[in-house]
PDB file of C-alpha atoms in Angstrom:
ATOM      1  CA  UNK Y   1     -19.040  54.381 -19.941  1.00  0.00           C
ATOM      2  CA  UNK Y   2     -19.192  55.601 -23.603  1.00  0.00           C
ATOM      3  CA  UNK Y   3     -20.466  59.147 -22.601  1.00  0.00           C
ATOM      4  CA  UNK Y   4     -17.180  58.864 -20.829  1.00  0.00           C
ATOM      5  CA  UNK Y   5     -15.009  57.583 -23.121  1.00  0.00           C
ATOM      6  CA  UNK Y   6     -16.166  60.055 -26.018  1.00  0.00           C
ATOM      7  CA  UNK Y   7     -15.318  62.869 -23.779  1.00  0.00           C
ATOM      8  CA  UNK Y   8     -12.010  61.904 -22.640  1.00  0.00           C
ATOM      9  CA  UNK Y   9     -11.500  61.445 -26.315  1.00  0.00           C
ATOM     10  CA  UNK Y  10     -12.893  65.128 -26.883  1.00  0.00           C
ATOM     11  CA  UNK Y  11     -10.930  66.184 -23.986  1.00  0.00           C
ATOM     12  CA  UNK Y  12      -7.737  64.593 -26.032  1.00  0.00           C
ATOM     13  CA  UNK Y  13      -8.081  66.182 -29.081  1.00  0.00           C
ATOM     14  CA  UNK Y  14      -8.585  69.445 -27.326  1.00  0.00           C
ATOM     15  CA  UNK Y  15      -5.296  68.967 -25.724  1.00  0.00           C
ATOM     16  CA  UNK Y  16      -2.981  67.606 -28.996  1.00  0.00           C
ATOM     17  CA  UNK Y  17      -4.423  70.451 -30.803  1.00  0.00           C
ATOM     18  CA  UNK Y  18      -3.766  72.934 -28.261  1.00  0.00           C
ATOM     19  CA  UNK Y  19      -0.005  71.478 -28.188  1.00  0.00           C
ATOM     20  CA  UNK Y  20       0.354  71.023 -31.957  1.00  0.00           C
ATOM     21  CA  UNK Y  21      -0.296  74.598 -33.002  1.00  0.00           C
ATOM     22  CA  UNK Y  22       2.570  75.869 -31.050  1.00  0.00           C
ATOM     23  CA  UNK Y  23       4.688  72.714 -31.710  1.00  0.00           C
ATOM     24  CA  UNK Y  24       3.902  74.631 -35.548  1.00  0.00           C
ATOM     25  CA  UNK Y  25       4.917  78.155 -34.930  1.00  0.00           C
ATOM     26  CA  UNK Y  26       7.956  77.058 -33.147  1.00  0.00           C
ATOM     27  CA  UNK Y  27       9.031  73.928 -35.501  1.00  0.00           C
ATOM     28  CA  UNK Y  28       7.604  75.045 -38.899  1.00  0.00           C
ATOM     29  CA  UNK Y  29       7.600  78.594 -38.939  1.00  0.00           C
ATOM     30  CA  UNK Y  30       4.387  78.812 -38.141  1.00  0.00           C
ATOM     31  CA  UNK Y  31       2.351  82.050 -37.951  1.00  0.00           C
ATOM     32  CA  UNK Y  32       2.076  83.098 -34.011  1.00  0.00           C
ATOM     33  CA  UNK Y  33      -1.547  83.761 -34.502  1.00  0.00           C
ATOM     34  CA  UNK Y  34      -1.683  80.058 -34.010  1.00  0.00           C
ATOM     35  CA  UNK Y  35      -1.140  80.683 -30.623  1.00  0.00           C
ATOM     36  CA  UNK Y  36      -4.500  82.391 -30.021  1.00  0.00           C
ATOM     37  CA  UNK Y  37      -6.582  78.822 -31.336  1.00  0.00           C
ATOM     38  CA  UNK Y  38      -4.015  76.940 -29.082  1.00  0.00           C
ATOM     39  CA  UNK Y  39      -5.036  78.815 -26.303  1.00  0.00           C
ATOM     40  CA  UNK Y  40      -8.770  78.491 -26.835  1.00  0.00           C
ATOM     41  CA  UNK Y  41      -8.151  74.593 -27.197  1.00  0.00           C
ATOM     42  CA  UNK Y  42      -6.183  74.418 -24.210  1.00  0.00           C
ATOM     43  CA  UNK Y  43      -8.933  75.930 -22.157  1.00  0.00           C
ATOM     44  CA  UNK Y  44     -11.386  73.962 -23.916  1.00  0.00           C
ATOM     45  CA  UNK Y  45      -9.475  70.787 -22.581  1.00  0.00           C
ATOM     46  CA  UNK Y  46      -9.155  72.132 -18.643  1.00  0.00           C
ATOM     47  CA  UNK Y  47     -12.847  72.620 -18.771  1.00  0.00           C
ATOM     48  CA  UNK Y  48     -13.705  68.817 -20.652  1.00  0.00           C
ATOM     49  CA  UNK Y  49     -11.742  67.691 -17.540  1.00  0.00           C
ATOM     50  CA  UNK Y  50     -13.922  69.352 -14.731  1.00  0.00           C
ATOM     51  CA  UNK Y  51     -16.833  67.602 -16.574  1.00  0.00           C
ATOM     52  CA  UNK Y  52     -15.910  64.494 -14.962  1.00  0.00           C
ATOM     53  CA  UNK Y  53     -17.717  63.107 -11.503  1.00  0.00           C
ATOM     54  CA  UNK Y  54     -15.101  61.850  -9.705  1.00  0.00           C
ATOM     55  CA  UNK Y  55     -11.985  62.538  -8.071  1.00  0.00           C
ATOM     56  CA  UNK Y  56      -9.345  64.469 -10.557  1.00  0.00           C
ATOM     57  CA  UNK Y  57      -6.701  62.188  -9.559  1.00  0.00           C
ATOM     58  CA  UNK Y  58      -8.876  59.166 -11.111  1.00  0.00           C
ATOM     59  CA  UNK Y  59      -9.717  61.431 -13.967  1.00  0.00           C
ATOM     60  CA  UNK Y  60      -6.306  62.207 -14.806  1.00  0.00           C
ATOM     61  CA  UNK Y  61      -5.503  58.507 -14.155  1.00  0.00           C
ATOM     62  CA  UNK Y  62      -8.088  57.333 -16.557  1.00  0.00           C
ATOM     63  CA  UNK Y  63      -8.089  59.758 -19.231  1.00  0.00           C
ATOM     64  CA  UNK Y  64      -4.377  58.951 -19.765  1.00  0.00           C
ATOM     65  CA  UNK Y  65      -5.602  55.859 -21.767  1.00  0.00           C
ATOM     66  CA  UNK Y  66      -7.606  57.450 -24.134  1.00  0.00           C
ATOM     67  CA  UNK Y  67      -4.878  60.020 -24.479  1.00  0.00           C
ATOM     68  CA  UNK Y  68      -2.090  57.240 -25.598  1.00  0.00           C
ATOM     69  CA  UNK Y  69      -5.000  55.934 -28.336  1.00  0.00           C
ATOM     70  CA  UNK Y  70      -5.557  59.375 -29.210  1.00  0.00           C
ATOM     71  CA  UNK Y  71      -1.856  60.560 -29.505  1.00  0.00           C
ATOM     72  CA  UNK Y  72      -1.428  57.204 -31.427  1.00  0.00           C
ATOM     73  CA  UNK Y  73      -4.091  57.750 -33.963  1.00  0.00           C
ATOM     74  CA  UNK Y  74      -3.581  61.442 -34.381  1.00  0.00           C
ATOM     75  CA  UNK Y  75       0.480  60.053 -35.365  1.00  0.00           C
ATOM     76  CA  UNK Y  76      -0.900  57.858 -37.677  1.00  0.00           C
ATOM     77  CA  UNK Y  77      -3.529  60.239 -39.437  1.00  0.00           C
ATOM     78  CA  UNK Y  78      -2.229  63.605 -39.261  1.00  0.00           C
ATOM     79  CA  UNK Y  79       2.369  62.915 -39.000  1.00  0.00           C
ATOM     80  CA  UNK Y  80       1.338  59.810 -41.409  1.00  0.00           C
ATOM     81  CA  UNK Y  81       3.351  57.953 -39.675  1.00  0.00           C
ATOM     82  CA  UNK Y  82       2.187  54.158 -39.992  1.00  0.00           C
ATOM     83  CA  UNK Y  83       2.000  52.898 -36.772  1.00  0.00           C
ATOM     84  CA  UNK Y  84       3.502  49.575 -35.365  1.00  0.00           C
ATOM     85  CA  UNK Y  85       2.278  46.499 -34.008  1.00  0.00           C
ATOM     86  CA  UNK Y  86       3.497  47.576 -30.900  1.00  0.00           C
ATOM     87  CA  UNK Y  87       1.963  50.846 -30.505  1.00  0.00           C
ATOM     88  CA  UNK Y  88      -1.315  48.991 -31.610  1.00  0.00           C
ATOM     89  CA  UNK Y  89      -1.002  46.583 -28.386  1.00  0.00           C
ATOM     90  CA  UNK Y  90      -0.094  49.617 -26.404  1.00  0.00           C
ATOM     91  CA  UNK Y  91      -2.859  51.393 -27.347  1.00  0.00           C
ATOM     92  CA  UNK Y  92      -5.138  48.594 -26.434  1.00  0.00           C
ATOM     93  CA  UNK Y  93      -3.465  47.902 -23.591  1.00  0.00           C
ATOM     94  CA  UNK Y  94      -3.795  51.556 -22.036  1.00  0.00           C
ATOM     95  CA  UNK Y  95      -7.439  51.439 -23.063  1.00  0.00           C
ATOM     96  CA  UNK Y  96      -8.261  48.480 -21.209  1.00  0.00           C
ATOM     97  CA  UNK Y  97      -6.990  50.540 -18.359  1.00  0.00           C
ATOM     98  CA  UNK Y  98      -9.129  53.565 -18.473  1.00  0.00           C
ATOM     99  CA  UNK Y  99     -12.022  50.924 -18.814  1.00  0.00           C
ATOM    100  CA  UNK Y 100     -11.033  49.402 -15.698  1.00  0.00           C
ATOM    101  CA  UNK Y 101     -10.541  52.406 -13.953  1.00  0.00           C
ATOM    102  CA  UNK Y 102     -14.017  54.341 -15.100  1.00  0.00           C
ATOM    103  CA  UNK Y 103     -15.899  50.982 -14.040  1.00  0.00           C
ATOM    104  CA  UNK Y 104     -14.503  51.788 -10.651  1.00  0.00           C
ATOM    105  CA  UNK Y 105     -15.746  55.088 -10.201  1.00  0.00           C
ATOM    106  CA  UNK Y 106     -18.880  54.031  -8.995  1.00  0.00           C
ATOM    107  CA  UNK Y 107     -17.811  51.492  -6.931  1.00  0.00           C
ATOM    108  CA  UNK Y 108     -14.613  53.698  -4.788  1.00  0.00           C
TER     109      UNK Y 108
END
């Protein structure tokens, strides 16, 4: 469960990252050589998800959780944008999810 958990986080970073640099180039005037690191991260995140043994549908299912926390956090540290009490009990909430749903995977 934690190998699991650290690599849907991994996958999640790969995928803000590979979003954020364009959100950059568009939105800040951003150099469009950021494209070229956005692309490699976007790949990167594809492949984290075929790392997965199960079905993609509960992979996709699952790794949404991690991707609210991470989305959440990555608000918080890198927008500095202090985060709520509510987005703290989503977060939780959508993590206890994935939890449920990757202790299922060898039982379905």
């Amino acid at each position: 469960m934690i190998k699991t958990t650290l690599l849907f986080f991994a996958t999640a970073l790969a995928e803000i990252i590979g979003c954020f640099l364009p959100w950059l180039w568009l939105k800040r005037e951003g150099s469009p050589l950021l494209l070229i690191p956005a692309a490699f991260s976007l790949a990167i995140f594809v492949w984290l998800l075929t790392l997965h043994p199960t079905a993609s549908g509960r992979v996709y299912a699952a790794y949404g959780g991690v991707y609210v926390v991470t989305a959440l956090l990555w608000l918080r540290w890198v927008d500095g944008v202090k985060l709520s009490t509510y987005d703290w009990i989503g977060a939780a909430v959508a993590f206890c999810g994935m939890l449920i749903i990757v202790a299922g995977w060898s039982r379905g």
